[in-house]
CSV table of N, CA and C in Angstrom, one decimal:
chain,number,residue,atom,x,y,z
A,12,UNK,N,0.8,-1.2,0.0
A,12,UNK,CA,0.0,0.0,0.0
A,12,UNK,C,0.9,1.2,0.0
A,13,UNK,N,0.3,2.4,-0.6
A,13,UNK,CA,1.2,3.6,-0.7
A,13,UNK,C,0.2,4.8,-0.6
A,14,UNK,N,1.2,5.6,0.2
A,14,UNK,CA,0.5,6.9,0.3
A,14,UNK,C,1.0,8.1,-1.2
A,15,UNK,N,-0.4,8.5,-1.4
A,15,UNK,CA,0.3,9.2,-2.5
A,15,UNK,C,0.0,10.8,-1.7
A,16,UNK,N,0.9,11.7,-2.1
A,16,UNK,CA,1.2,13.0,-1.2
A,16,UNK,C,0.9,14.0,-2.2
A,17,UNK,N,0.2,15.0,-1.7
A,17,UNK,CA,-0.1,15.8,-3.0
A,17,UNK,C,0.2,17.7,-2.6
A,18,UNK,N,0.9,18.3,-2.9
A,18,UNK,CA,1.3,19.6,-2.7
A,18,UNK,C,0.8,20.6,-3.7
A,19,UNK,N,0.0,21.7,-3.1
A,19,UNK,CA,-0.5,22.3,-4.1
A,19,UNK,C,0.5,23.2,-4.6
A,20,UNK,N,1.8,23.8,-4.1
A,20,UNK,CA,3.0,24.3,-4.9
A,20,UNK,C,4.4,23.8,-4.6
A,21,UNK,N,5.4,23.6,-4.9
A,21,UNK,CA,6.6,23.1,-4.7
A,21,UNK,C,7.2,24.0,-3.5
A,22,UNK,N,6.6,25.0,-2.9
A,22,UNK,CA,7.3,25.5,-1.7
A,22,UNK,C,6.4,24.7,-0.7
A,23,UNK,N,5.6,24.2,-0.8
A,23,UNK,CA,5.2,23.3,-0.2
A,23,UNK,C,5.8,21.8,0.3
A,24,UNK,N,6.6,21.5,-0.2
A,24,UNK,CA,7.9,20.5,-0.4
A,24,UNK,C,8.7,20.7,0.9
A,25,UNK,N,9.0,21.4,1.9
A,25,UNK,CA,9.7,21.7,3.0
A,25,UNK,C,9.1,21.1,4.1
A,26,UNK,N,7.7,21.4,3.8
A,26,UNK,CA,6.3,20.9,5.3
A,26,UNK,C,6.3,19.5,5.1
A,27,UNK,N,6.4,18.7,3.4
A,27,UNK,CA,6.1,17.3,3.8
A,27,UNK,C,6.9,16.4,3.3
A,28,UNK,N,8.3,17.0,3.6
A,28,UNK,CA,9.5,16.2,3.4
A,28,UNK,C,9.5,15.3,4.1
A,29,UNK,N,9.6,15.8,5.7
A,29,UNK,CA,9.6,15.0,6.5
A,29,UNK,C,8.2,13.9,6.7
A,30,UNK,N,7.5,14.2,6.2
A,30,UNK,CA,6.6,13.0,6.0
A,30,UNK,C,6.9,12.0,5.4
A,31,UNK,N,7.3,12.2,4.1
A,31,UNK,CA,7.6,11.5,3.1
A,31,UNK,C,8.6,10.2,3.6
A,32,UNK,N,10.0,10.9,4.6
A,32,UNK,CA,10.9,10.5,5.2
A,32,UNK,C,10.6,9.3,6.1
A,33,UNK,N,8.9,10.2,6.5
A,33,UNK,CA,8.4,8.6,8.1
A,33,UNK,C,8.1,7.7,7.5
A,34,UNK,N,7.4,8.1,6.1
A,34,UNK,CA,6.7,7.1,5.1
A,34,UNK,C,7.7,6.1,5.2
A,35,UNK,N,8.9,6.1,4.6
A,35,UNK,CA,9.9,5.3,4.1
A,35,UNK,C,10.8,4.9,5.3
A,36,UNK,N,10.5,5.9,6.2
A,36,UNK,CA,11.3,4.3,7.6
A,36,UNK,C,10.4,3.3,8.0
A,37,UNK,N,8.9,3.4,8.2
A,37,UNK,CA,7.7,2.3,8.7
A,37,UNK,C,8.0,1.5,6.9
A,38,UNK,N,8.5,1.8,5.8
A,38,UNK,CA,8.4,0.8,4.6
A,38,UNK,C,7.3,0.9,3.9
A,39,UNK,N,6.7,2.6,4.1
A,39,UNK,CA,5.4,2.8,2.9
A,39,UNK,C,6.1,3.8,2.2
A,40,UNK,N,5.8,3.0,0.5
A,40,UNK,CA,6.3,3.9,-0.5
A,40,UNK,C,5.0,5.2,-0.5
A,41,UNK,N,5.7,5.8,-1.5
A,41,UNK,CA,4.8,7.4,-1.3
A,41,UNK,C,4.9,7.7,-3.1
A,42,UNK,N,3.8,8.4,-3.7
A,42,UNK,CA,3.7,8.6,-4.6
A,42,UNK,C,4.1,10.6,-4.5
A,43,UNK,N,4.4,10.8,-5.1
A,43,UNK,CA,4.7,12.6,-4.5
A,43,UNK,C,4.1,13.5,-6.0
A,44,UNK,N,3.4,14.5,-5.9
A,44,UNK,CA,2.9,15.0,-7.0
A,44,UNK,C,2.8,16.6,-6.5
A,45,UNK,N,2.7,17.4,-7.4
A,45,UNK,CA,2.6,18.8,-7.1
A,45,UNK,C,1.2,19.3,-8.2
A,46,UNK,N,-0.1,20.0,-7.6
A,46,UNK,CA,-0.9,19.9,-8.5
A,46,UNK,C,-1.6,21.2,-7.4
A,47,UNK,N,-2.4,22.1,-8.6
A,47,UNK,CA,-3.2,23.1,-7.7
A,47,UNK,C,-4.6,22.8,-7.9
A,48,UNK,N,-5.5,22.8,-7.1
A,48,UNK,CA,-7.2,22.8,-7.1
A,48,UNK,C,-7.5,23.9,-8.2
A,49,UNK,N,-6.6,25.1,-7.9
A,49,UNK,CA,-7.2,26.3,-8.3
A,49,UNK,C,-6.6,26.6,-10.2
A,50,UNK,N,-5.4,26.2,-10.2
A,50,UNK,CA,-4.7,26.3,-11.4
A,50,UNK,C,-4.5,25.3,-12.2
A,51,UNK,N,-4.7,24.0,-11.7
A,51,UNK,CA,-4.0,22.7,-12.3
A,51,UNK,C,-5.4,21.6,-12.1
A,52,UNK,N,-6.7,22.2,-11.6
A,52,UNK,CA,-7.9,21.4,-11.8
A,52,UNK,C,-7.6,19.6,-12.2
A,53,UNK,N,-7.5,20.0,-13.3
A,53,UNK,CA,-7.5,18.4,-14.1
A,53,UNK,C,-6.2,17.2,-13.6
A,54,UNK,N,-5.4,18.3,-13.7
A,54,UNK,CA,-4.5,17.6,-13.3
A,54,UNK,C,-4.6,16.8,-12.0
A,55,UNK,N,-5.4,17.6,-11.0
A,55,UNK,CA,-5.6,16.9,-9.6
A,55,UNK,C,-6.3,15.9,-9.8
A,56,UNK,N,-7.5,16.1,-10.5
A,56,UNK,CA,-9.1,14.9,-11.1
A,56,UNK,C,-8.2,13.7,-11.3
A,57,UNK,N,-7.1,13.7,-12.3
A,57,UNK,CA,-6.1,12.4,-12.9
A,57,UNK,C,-5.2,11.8,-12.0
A,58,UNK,N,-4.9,12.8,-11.0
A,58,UNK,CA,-4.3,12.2,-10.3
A,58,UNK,C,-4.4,11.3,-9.4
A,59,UNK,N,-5.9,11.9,-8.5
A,59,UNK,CA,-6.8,11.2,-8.3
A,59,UNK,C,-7.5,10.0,-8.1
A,60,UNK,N,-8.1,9.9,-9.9
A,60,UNK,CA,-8.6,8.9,-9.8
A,60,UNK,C,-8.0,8.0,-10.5
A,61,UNK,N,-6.8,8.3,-10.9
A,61,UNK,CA,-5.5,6.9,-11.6
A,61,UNK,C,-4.7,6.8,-10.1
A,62,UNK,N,-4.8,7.4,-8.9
A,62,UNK,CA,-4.0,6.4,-7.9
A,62,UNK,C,-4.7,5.2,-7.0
A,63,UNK,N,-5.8,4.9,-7.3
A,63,UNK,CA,-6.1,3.4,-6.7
A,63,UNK,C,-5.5,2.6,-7.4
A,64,UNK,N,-5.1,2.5,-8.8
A,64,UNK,CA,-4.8,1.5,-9.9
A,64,UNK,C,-3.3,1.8,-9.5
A,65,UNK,N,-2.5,2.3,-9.0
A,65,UNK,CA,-1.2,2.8,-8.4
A,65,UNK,C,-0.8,2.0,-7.1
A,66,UNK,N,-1.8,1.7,-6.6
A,66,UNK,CA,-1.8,1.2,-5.1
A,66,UNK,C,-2.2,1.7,-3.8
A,67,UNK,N,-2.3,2.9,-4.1
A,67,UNK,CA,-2.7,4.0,-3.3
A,67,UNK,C,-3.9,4.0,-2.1
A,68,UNK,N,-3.7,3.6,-0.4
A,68,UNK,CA,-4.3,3.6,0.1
A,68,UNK,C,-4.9,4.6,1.1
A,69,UNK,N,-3.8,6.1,0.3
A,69,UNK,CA,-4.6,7.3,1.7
A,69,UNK,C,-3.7,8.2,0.9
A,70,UNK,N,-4.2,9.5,1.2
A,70,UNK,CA,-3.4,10.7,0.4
A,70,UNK,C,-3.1,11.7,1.9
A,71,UNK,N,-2.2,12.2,1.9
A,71,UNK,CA,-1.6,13.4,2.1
A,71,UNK,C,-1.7,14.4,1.4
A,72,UNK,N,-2.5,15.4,1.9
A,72,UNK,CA,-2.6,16.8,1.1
A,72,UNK,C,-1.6,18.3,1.4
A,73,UNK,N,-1.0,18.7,1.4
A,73,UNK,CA,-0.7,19.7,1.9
A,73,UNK,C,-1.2,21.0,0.9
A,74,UNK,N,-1.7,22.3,1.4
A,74,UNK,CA,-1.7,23.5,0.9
A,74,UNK,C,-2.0,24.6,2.2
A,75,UNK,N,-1.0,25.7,1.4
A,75,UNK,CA,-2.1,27.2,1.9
A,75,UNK,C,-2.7,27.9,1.5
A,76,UNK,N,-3.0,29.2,2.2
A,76,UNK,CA,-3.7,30.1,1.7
A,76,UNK,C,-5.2,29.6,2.0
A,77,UNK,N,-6.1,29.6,0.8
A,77,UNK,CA,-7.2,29.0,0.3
A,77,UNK,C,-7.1,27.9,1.0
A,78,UNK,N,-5.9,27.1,0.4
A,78,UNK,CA,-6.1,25.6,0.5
A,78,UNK,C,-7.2,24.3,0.5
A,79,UNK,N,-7.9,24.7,-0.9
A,79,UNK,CA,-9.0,23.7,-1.0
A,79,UNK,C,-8.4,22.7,-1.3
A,80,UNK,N,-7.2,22.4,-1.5
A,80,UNK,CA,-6.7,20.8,-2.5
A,80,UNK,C,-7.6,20.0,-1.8
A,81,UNK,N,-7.1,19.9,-0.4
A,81,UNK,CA,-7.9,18.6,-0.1
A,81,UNK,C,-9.1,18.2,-0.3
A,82,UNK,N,-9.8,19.0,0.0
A,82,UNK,CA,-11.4,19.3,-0.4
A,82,UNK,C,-11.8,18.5,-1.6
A,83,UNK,N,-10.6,18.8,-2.6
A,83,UNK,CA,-10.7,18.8,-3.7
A,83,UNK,C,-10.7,16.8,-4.1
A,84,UNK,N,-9.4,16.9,-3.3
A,84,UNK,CA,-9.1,15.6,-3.3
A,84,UNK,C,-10.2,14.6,-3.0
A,85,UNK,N,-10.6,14.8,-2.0
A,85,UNK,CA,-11.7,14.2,-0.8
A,85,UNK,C,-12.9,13.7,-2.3
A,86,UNK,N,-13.5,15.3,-2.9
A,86,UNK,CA,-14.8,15.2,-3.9
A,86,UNK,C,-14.2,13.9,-4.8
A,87,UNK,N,-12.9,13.3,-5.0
A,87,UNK,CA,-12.5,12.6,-6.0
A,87,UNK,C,-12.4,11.2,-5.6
A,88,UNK,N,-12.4,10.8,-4.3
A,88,UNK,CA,-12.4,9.4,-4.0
A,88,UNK,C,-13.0,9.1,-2.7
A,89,UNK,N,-13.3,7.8,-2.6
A,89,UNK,CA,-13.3,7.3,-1.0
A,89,UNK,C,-12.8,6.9,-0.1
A,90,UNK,N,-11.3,7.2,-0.7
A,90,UNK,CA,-9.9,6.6,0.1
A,90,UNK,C,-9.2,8.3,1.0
A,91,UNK,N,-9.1,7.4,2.3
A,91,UNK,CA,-9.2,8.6,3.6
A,91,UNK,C,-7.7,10.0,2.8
A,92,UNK,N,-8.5,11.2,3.0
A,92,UNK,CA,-7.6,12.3,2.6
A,92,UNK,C,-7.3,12.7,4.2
A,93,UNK,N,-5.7,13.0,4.5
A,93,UNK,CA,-5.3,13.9,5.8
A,93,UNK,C,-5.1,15.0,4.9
A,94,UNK,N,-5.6,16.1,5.6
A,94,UNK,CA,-4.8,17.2,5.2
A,94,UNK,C,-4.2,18.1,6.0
A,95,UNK,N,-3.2,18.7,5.4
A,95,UNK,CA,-2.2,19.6,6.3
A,95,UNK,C,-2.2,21.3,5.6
A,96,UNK,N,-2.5,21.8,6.7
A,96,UNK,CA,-2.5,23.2,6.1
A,96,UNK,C,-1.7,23.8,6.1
A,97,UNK,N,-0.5,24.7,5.3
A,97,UNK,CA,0.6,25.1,5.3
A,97,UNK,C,0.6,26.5,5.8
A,98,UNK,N,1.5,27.1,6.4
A,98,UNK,CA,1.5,28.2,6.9
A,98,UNK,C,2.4,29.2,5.9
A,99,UNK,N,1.6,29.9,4.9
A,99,UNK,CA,1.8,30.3,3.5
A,99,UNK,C,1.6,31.9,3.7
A,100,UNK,N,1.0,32.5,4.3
A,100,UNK,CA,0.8,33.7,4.4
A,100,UNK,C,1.0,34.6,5.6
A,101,UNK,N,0.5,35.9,5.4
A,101,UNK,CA,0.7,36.9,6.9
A,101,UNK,C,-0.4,36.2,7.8
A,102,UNK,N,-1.5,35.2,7.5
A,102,UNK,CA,-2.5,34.7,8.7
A,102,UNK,C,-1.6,33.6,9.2
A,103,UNK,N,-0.3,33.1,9.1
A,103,UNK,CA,0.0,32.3,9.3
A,103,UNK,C,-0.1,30.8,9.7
A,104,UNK,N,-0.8,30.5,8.7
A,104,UNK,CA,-1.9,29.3,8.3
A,104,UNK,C,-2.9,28.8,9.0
A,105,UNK,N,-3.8,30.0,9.6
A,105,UNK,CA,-5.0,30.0,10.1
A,105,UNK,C,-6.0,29.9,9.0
A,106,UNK,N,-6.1,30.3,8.3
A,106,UNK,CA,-6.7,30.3,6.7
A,106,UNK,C,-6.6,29.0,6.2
A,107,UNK,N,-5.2,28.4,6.0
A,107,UNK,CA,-5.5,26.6,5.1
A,107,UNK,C,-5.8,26.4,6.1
A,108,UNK,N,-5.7,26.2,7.7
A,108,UNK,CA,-6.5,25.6,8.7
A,108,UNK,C,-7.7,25.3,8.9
A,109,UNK,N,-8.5,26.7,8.6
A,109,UNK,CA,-10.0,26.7,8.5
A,109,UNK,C,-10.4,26.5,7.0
A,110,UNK,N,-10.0,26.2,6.4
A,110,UNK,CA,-10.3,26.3,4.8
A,110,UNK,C,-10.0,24.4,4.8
A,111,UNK,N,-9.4,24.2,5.2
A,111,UNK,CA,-8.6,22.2,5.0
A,111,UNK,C,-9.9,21.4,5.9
A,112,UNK,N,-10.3,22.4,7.5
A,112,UNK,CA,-10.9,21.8,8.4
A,112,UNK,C,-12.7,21.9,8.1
A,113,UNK,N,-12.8,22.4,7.5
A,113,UNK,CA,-14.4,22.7,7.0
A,113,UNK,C,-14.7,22.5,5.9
A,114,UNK,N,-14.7,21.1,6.3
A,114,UNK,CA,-15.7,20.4,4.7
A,114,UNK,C,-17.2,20.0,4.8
A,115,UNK,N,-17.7,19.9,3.8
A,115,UNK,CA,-19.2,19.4,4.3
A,115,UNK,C,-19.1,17.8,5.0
A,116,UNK,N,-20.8,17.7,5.2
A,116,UNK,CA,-20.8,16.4,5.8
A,116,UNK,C,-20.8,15.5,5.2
A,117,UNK,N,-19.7,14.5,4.9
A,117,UNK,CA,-20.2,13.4,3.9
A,117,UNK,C,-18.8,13.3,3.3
A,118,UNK,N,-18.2,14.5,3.4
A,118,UNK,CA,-16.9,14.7,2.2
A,118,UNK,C,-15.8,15.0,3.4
A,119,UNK,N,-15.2,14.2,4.3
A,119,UNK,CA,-14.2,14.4,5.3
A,119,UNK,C,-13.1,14.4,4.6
A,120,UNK,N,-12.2,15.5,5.6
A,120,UNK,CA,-10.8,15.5,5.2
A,120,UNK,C,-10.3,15.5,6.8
A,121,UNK,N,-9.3,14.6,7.1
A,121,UNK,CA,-8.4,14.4,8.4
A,121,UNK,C,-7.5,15.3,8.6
A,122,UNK,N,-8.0,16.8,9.3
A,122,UNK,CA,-7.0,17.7,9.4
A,122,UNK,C,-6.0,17.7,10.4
A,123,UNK,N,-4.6,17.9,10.0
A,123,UNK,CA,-3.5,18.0,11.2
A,123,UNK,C,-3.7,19.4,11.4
A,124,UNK,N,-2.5,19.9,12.1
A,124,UNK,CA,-1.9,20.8,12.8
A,124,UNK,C,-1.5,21.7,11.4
A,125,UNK,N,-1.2,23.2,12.0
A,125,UNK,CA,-0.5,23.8,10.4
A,125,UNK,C,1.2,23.0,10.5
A,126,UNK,N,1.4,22.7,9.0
A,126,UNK,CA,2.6,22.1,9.1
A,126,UNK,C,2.7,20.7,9.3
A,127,UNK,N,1.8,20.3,10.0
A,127,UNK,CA,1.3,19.2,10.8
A,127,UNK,C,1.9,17.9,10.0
A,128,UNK,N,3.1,17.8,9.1
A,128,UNK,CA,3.0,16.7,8.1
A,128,UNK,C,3.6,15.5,8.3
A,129,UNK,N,4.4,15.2,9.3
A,129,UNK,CA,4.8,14.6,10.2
A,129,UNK,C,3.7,13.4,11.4
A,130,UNK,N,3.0,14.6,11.6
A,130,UNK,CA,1.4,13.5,11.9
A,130,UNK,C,0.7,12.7,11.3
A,131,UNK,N,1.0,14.0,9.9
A,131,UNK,CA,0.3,13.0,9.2
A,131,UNK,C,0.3,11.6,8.4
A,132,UNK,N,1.7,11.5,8.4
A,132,UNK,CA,2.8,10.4,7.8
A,132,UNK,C,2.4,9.6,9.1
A,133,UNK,N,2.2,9.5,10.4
A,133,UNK,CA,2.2,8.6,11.3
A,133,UNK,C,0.4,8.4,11.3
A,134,UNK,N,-0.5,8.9,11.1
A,134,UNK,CA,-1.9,8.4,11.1
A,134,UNK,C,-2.1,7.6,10.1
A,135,UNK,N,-1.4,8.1,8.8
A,135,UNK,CA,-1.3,7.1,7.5
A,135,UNK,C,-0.5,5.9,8.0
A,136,UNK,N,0.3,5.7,8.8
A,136,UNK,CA,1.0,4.8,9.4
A,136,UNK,C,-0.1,3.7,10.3
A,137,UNK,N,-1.0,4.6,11.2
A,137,UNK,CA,-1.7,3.9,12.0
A,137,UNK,C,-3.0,3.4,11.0
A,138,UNK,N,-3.4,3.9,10.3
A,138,UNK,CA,-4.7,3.4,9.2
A,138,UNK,C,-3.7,2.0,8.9
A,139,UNK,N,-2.8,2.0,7.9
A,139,UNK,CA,-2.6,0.9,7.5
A,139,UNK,C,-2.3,-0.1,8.4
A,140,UNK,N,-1.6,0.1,9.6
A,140,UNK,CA,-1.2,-1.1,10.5
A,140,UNK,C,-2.9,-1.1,11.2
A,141,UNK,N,-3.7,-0.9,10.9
A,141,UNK,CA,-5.4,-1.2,11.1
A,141,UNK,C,-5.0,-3.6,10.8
A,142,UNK,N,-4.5,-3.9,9.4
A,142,UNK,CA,-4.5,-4.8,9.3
A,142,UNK,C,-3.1,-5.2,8.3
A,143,UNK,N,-2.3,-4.6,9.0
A,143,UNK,CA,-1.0,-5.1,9.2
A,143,UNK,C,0.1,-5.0,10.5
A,144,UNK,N,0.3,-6.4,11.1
A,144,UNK,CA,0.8,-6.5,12.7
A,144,UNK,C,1.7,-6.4,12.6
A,145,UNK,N,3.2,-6.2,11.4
A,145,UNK,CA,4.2,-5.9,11.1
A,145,UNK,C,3.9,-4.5,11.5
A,146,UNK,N,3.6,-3.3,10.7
A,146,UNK,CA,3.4,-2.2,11.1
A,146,UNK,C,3.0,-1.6,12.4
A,147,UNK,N,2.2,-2.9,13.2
A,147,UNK,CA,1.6,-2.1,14.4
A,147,UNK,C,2.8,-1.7,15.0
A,148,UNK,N,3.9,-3.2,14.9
A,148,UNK,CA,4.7,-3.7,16.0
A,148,UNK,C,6.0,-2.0,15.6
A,149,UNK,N,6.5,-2.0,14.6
A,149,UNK,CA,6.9,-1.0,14.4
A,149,UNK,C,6.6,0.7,15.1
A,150,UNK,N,5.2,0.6,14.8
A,150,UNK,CA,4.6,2.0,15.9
A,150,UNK,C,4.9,2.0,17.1
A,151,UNK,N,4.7,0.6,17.6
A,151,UNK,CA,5.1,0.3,19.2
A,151,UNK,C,6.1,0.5,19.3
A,152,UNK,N,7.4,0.1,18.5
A,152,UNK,CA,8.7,0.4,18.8
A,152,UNK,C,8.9,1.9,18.3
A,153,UNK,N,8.2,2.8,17.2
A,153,UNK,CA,8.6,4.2,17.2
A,153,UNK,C,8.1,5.2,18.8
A,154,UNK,N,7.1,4.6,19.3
A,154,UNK,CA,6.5,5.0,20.6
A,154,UNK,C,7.8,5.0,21.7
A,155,UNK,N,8.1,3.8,21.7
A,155,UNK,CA,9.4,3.5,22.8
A,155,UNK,C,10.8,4.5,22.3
A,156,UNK,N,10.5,4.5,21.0
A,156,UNK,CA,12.0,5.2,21.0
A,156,UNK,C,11.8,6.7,21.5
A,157,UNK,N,10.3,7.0,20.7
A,157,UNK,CA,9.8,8.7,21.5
A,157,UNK,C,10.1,8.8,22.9
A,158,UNK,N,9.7,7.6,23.6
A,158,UNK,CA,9.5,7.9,25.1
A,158,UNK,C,10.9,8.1,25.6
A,159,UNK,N,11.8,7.3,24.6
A,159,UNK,CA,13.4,6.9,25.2
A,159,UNK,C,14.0,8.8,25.4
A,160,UNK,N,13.5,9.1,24.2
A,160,UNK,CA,13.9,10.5,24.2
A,160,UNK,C,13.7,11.5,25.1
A,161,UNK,N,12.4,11.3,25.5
A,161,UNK,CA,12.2,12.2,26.2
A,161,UNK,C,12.9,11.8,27.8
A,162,UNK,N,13.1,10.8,28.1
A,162,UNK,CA,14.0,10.4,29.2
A,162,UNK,C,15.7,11.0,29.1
A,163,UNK,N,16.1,10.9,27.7
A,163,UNK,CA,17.3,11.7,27.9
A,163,UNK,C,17.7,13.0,27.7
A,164,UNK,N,16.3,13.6,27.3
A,164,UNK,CA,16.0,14.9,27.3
A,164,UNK,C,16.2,15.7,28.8
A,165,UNK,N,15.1,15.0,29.3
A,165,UNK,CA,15.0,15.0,31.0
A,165,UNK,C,16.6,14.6,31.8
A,166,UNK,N,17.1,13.9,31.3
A,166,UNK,CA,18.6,13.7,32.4
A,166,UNK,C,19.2,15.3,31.8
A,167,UNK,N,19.4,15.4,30.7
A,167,UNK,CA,20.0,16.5,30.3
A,167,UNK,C,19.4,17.8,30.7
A,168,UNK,N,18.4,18.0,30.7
A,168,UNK,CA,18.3,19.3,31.7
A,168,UNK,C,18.1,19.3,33.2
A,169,UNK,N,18.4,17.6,33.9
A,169,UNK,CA,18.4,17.4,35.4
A,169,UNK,C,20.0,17.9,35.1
A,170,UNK,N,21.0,17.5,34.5
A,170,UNK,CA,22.3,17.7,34.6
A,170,UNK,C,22.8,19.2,34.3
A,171,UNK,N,22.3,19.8,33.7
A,171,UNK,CA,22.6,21.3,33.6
A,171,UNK,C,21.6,22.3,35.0
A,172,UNK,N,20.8,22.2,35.8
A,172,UNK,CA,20.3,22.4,36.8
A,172,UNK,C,21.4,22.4,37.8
């Protein structure tokens, strides 16, 4: 199964690198595309609906501004869209926030955090280990390594005290 990732402009490319990155240590390939709702319409429609025949189990959206992509995305399939609102403007991505997070009822999009793209690479993580126990086992051990961290986080500022 693969996540395909979709950026409505290539400055967008910074927010879901590191997603891309989680994709490929848990061992989910990623399809990566750049395509606008607003300027590149068709392009998104094709992208769309030629990635189930791709393998394509969940999309990653990122945009700002506006940021309908996902929206966009969502109207084109039944396969779960996260989206991540990019912090693109002087609103500092309160705008793709509320623009990503308010869809109608029926047409869900899984909003992270602004930037959020790092979550979202790990929910796509958690959908698929839904029914794959290789995957789960993996999250369990990305959980332990988090917690490991923050334990030597904590000696390090008990030691400078």
């Amino acid at each position: 199964m693969k996540v395909a990732v979709l950026m409505g402009s290539d400055s967008d490319w910074k927010v879901l690198e590191p997603a891309v990155a989680l994709l490929k240590e848990f061992g989910i390939a990623s399809v990566v595309e750049v395509a606008s709702a607003h300027r590149t319409p068709a392009r998104v429609r094709e992208f769309v609906t030629s990635a189930p025949e791709k393998g394509v189990g969940a999309f990653i959206v990122a945009a700002g501004a506006a940021a309908h992509l996902a929206g966009v995305v969502a109207s084109y399939t039944t396969l779960p869209v996260i989206g991540v609102p990019v912090n693109a403007t002087p609103l500092g991505g309160m705008d793709a926030l509320l623009s990503t997070v308010q869809m109608p009822s029926g047409v869900p999009v899984g909003t992270m955090a602004i930037n959020g793209a790092k979550n979202a690479a790990v929910y796509a993580v958690e959908m698929f280990a839904i029914s794959d126990q290789g995957l789960q086992k993996k999250l369990q051990e990305y959980r332990q390594d988090m917690a490991k961290g923050v334990e030597v986080k904590a000696a390090r500022v008990k030691d400078q005290i």
